[in-house]
Structures are given as structure tokens and as C-alpha cells.
Amino acid sequence: MPGLTGKDTVLTDYANKLAVLDAPKGRSLTQDALRRLSKNKAAVVSIGIVVLIILVAFIGPFFVPWGYSEVDWTSIRKPPDFDKGHYFGTDQNGRDMLARVLQGTQMSLIVAAVATVVSVTIGVIYGAVSGYFGGRVDALMMRFVDVMYALPYILFVIILVVMFGRNPVLLFVGIGAIEWLTMARIVRGQTLSIKEKEFIEAARASGAKPFAIIMRHIVPNLSGPVVIYATLTIPEIIIAESFLSYLGLGVQEPQTSLGTLISAGAPVAEVLPWMLLGPAVVLVTLLLCLTYIGDGLRDALDPKDR
């Protein structure tokens, strides 16, 4: 600039650099969502409790003196006994209830995790394909979803059990293969609006294939609704597994789950209350915490609240 000496130019450049350094830094959508989630005390406390339950369920058995299938013939139907290491008492067969509650929590969490992954994977791909292609393809795929909705999932699980036996893996797949229906509808609705965006038109104009557009451009933009619904799906799957185990269609002996333990403890709750209280408290705590986490994620990722 005319009229400025070399010293003035250096000072001006230095002032500009300071202004750039002092300028406020913007936050990404992820950082903004995490900030909003951290302000939700119920969700933060729930996350801590769920993490604690997971750690105790998977690490705790190494510190428990009894195995979940080990029988103590001298302590059958006994209340909590700290001298013998039966901190939650024993069941009718003399097995340690604390070890069985930890094993049952493990199994319920594994069922929920695997079934959620199965349902999210199927639902996202199915719903994205249906919403993107539209027309007759969309109508045909959604009618299939409607037919699947009309079938009770218990019937589906019973058919699997009759055909392939009582395998825990089939329980994971069976529950996950039913829970994807709602996910598919949610993803389809989001895809119908996303596919009209300019960046999708640009991808089509560049010659990208339909499935490449779905996987590279549409699915990544569905992360918000998918994460929210997946978190809310986990409690539903835990309840479904517990209900099936309560009916005797789920996890079988010597393995156990929270539903199996509640099923065994409910008939003797008046005389052996410790058999019901342990698994029931863990199950209710898990369901409440996961529900609060889902609500917190929904509030944090909702663009209308930003």
C-alpha cells in the first residue's frame, strides 16, 4: 500500500495474524452434538451406568469365587452368604446367583448388540435402496415390509427353533431379522428427501452408479436417525430376548440370560426373593439407562434444536 513503510507493513501483517488467531473457531456438527449431549445430565449419567454394567458383567466373573454353572451342594436355596462367597444367594440347584446374574447380563448384552447390528445393517440397506429407486421397486419392497409386520415375531422364532434347534446364534439372527422393519421405513423416508439434494444430482451427472451413490452419499447422511433409532432399538431387543427366554424359547441351560433368571425367580419370589431381585434390578436399570441415552442422542442430533 502507498504511504506505508516496511516497518508499517510488518506491523500490519502481524496484526492480521493476531486477528486470525483470535478469531473464534467453528464447531463441527459432531462437536456440537457432543456438547449438547454433555449438557444432558440424565444421558451422561446413564452412559456411565451402562458402561459400568458392561465392565462388571464381562470382568466381574473373573473375581467371583463361583462359576455360573457350578453347584454348591451345601448351599441350596440359601440367602446371601458372605462367608461362602454367595453374595446374591443361591438358587434351587445351589448355583451362585451373582455369577448367574453376571452371565445373564453378558448374554442379554450380546444378544442386543448382535441383533442391533443385524437389524441396522438390513434396515439401512433395504430402506435406502427402496427410497432411492422409488416407483414400483419402492412399492413392492414396502409391501413386503407390511407383510412381515403382520407376522408375529414369536412365530418366526418358533419356526427357527423347530427347524434348527435351540441355538443362541439363531436367537440373535431371529430377533435382528424382525427388528429391521421399522429401521427400513425410517431410512426410506429420509432417503426420499436426500435423493433430491444437489449433491446427489451432481453424483448422477458425474456418472456414478446407483449403488455407489447409495453407499457413498446417501447412507453416510443417515447417521443421525440411524444412531438414534439403533440406541432406542437395544431396549426393545433386550425385552424381546427376555420375553422369549421367559417362555422357554431363548437361551437354554446351563447358559442363562436375564429373562431366564427372571422366569426362574418369578414363581418363587415370595420364598426366595433374591432369585428375582438381582436380575430384575439389572434389567430395569439397563432399560431405563438405554432409554435416557436414546432420548439424549435424539435431542443432541435433532437439527431443529440446533
XYZ file of C-alpha atoms in Angstrom:
306
model
C 0.000 0.000 0.000
C 1.278 3.513 -0.824
C 2.460 5.596 2.120
C 3.407 2.587 4.251
C 6.984 1.917 5.218
C 8.485 -1.539 5.611
C 8.042 -1.321 9.373
C 4.346 -0.428 8.956
C 3.871 -3.373 6.611
C 5.393 -5.782 9.130
C 3.171 -4.392 11.887
C 0.116 -4.720 9.656
C 0.909 -8.338 8.813
C 1.490 -9.101 12.482
C -1.852 -7.506 13.410
C -3.618 -9.551 10.727
C -2.079 -12.766 12.049
C -3.181 -11.914 15.569
C -6.696 -11.254 14.308
C -6.755 -14.649 12.610
C -5.510 -16.393 15.762
C -8.039 -14.569 17.939
C -10.933 -15.365 15.581
C -13.432 -17.821 17.095
C -13.124 -21.350 15.776
C -16.232 -23.008 14.423
C -17.515 -26.367 15.665
C -18.361 -29.347 13.527
C -21.794 -30.958 13.733
C -20.302 -33.830 15.722
C -18.684 -31.484 18.228
C -21.916 -29.544 18.550
C -23.884 -32.755 19.129
C -21.404 -33.950 21.775
C -21.600 -30.574 23.516
C -25.386 -30.763 23.606
C -25.268 -34.372 24.802
C -22.833 -33.479 27.606
C -25.356 -30.946 28.938
C -28.000 -33.677 29.273
C -27.246 -34.917 32.793
C -29.628 -37.865 32.601
C -27.987 -39.138 29.409
C -24.453 -38.672 30.755
C -25.259 -40.497 33.999
C -26.985 -43.252 32.009
C -23.930 -43.687 29.781
C -21.742 -44.055 32.857
C -24.088 -46.627 34.414
C -24.318 -48.682 31.196
C -20.526 -48.677 30.803
C -20.191 -49.772 34.435
C -22.701 -52.604 33.941
C -20.855 -53.789 30.815
C -17.481 -53.756 32.589
C -18.826 -55.574 35.644
C -20.655 -58.163 33.501
C -17.587 -59.086 31.457
C -14.815 -58.593 34.044
C -16.701 -59.497 37.220
C -16.834 -63.289 36.618
C -13.037 -63.445 36.976
C -13.348 -62.207 40.558
C -16.396 -64.242 41.611
C -15.408 -67.402 43.541
C -18.157 -69.491 41.900
C -18.930 -70.297 38.274
C -22.382 -69.718 36.836
C -22.961 -73.486 36.415
C -21.026 -74.616 39.499
C -23.135 -76.261 42.216
C -22.547 -75.809 45.942
C -24.302 -78.821 47.471
C -24.045 -77.335 50.973
C -25.842 -74.098 49.996
C -29.070 -74.852 48.168
C -31.815 -72.222 48.217
C -29.734 -70.115 50.610
C -29.981 -66.322 51.052
C -26.898 -64.120 50.584
C -23.959 -65.589 52.493
C -20.748 -63.536 52.527
C -18.777 -66.220 54.350
C -19.132 -68.694 51.470
C -18.957 -66.055 48.755
C -22.629 -66.255 47.730
C -23.215 -62.501 47.736
C -26.565 -62.775 45.903
C -27.564 -66.111 47.442
C -28.103 -69.394 45.586
C -30.882 -70.894 43.501
C -32.777 -74.194 43.915
C -29.803 -76.095 42.475
C -27.173 -74.471 44.679
C -25.720 -72.266 41.943
C -24.362 -68.842 42.823
C -26.823 -66.125 41.818
C -24.209 -63.395 41.434
C -22.298 -65.476 38.888
C -25.531 -66.283 37.062
C -26.657 -62.652 37.025
C -23.309 -61.651 35.510
C -23.581 -64.431 32.916
C -27.196 -63.483 32.166
C -26.240 -59.834 31.719
C -23.464 -60.859 29.338
C -25.840 -62.939 27.240
C -28.536 -60.250 27.120
C -25.985 -57.606 26.091
C -24.510 -59.870 23.395
C -27.979 -60.645 22.029
C -28.829 -56.934 21.988
C -25.553 -55.943 20.296
C -25.608 -58.637 17.596
C -29.320 -58.288 16.874
C -28.993 -54.491 16.672
C -26.118 -54.766 14.182
C -28.160 -57.217 12.077
C -31.297 -55.070 12.160
C -29.429 -51.828 11.408
C -27.476 -53.363 8.514
C -30.532 -54.911 6.875
C -32.793 -51.934 7.569
C -30.381 -49.274 6.284
C -29.555 -51.089 3.045
C -33.154 -52.147 2.389
C -34.646 -48.741 3.165
C -32.002 -46.813 1.202
C -32.457 -48.981 -1.893
C -36.243 -48.709 -1.671
C -36.241 -44.934 -1.213
C -33.625 -44.248 -3.894
C -35.180 -46.255 -6.745
C -38.786 -45.388 -5.849
C -41.674 -46.257 -8.146
C -42.625 -49.910 -8.467
C -39.471 -51.067 -6.736
C -40.338 -48.962 -3.700
C -43.978 -50.113 -3.696
C -43.022 -53.793 -3.951
C -40.369 -53.584 -1.233
C -42.649 -51.715 1.162
C -45.487 -54.209 0.633
C -43.081 -56.938 1.679
C -42.352 -54.941 4.850
C -46.102 -54.666 5.505
C -46.483 -58.436 5.156
C -43.606 -59.026 7.566
C -45.211 -56.624 10.038
C -48.359 -58.770 10.006
C -46.401 -61.864 11.088
C -45.768 -62.161 14.851
C -42.055 -62.411 15.529
C -42.676 -65.152 18.104
C -43.975 -67.382 15.296
C -40.834 -66.641 13.303
C -38.581 -67.576 16.231
C -40.583 -70.742 16.941
C -40.130 -71.825 13.320
C -36.376 -71.259 13.593
C -36.210 -73.230 16.844
C -38.206 -76.148 15.386
C -36.128 -76.272 12.193
C -32.622 -75.675 13.572
C -32.801 -76.340 17.307
C -32.251 -74.019 20.251
C -29.103 -72.261 19.127
C -28.286 -68.851 20.672
C -26.992 -67.661 17.291
C -30.423 -68.269 15.779
C -31.926 -66.195 18.579
C -29.630 -63.297 17.637
C -30.464 -63.587 13.952
C -34.173 -64.165 14.536
C -34.667 -61.059 16.658
C -32.479 -58.929 14.385
C -34.284 -60.171 11.275
C -37.576 -58.800 12.637
C -36.444 -55.537 14.230
C -35.129 -54.158 10.908
C -38.619 -53.417 9.593
C -39.079 -50.093 11.390
C -35.487 -49.104 10.577
C -36.180 -49.717 6.881
C -39.194 -47.392 6.946
C -37.276 -44.634 8.723
C -34.340 -44.876 6.314
C -36.661 -44.967 3.301
C -38.368 -41.737 4.385
C -35.015 -39.991 4.893
C -33.720 -41.266 1.555
C -36.721 -39.868 -0.333
C -35.736 -36.367 0.774
C -31.954 -36.787 0.486
C -32.022 -38.107 -3.080
C -33.437 -34.774 -4.302
C -30.467 -32.805 -2.967
C -27.990 -31.083 -5.277
C -25.022 -33.276 -4.359
C -26.963 -36.390 -5.399
C -27.760 -34.775 -8.744
C -24.077 -33.919 -9.118
C -23.126 -37.547 -8.397
C -25.578 -38.759 -11.039
C -24.229 -36.228 -13.556
C -20.674 -37.443 -12.905
C -21.710 -40.948 -13.945
C -21.782 -42.628 -10.518
C -23.677 -45.917 -10.334
C -26.874 -46.097 -8.235
C -25.421 -48.395 -5.583
C -22.283 -46.264 -5.361
C -24.475 -43.202 -4.760
C -26.446 -45.068 -2.089
C -23.385 -46.283 -0.181
C -21.142 -43.221 -0.605
C -23.581 -40.316 -0.491
C -26.935 -41.357 0.983
C -26.039 -43.809 3.762
C -23.403 -41.517 5.396
C -26.025 -38.759 5.619
C -28.382 -41.085 7.511
C -26.067 -41.461 10.503
C -28.123 -39.219 12.805
C -31.501 -41.014 12.555
C -29.805 -44.417 12.381
C -27.785 -43.862 15.583
C -30.841 -42.561 17.420
C -33.099 -45.421 16.413
C -30.383 -48.044 16.981
C -29.990 -46.799 20.559
C -33.740 -46.990 21.093
C -33.833 -50.452 19.489
C -31.460 -52.021 22.010
C -34.002 -51.902 24.893
C -36.656 -53.420 22.621
C -34.337 -56.282 21.715
C -33.415 -56.902 25.361
C -37.124 -57.041 26.235
C -37.806 -59.381 23.294
C -34.977 -61.711 24.316
C -36.110 -61.673 27.939
C -39.683 -62.453 26.896
C -38.593 -65.354 24.675
C -36.354 -66.711 27.430
C -39.244 -66.336 29.872
C -41.337 -68.543 27.551
C -38.516 -71.075 27.293
C -37.667 -70.253 23.671
C -34.478 -68.318 24.332
C -31.169 -69.155 25.968
C -31.125 -72.645 27.487
C -29.287 -74.237 30.402
C -26.547 -74.229 31.519
C -26.269 -70.789 29.903
C -28.638 -68.138 31.113
C -29.928 -64.648 30.428
C -31.760 -62.024 32.422
C -35.071 -63.262 31.042
C -34.291 -66.854 32.017
C -33.325 -65.787 35.537
C -36.497 -63.740 35.941
C -38.519 -66.685 34.636
C -36.944 -68.940 37.270
C -37.255 -66.397 40.071
C -40.825 -65.210 39.489
C -42.617 -68.377 40.753
C -40.577 -68.430 43.978
C -40.383 -64.676 44.572
C -42.200 -64.919 47.910
C -39.894 -67.525 49.464
C -36.663 -66.834 47.511
C -36.861 -63.106 46.689
C -33.115 -62.834 45.975
C -33.578 -65.015 42.885
C -35.793 -62.352 41.315
C -34.425 -59.099 42.697
C -30.911 -59.350 41.217
C -31.764 -59.949 37.533
C -34.853 -57.703 37.714
C -32.871 -54.728 39.065
C -30.173 -55.145 36.399
C -32.741 -55.462 33.602
C -34.782 -52.436 34.689
C -31.627 -50.355 35.154
C -30.365 -51.265 31.673
C -33.686 -50.457 30.035
C -34.051 -47.102 31.790
C -30.475 -46.030 31.068
C -30.645 -47.028 27.393
C -33.922 -45.150 27.029
C -32.379 -41.996 28.528
C -29.359 -42.359 26.232
C -31.621 -42.657 23.207
C -33.581 -39.564 24.229
C -30.336 -37.664 24.800
C -28.972 -38.605 21.384
C -32.252 -37.627 19.756
C -32.121 -34.185 21.352
C -28.426 -33.757 20.540
C -28.704 -34.782 16.882
C -32.057 -33.139 16.117
C -31.291 -30.343 13.638
C -34.399 -28.427 14.679
C -32.935 -27.864 18.154
C -29.536 -26.589 16.977
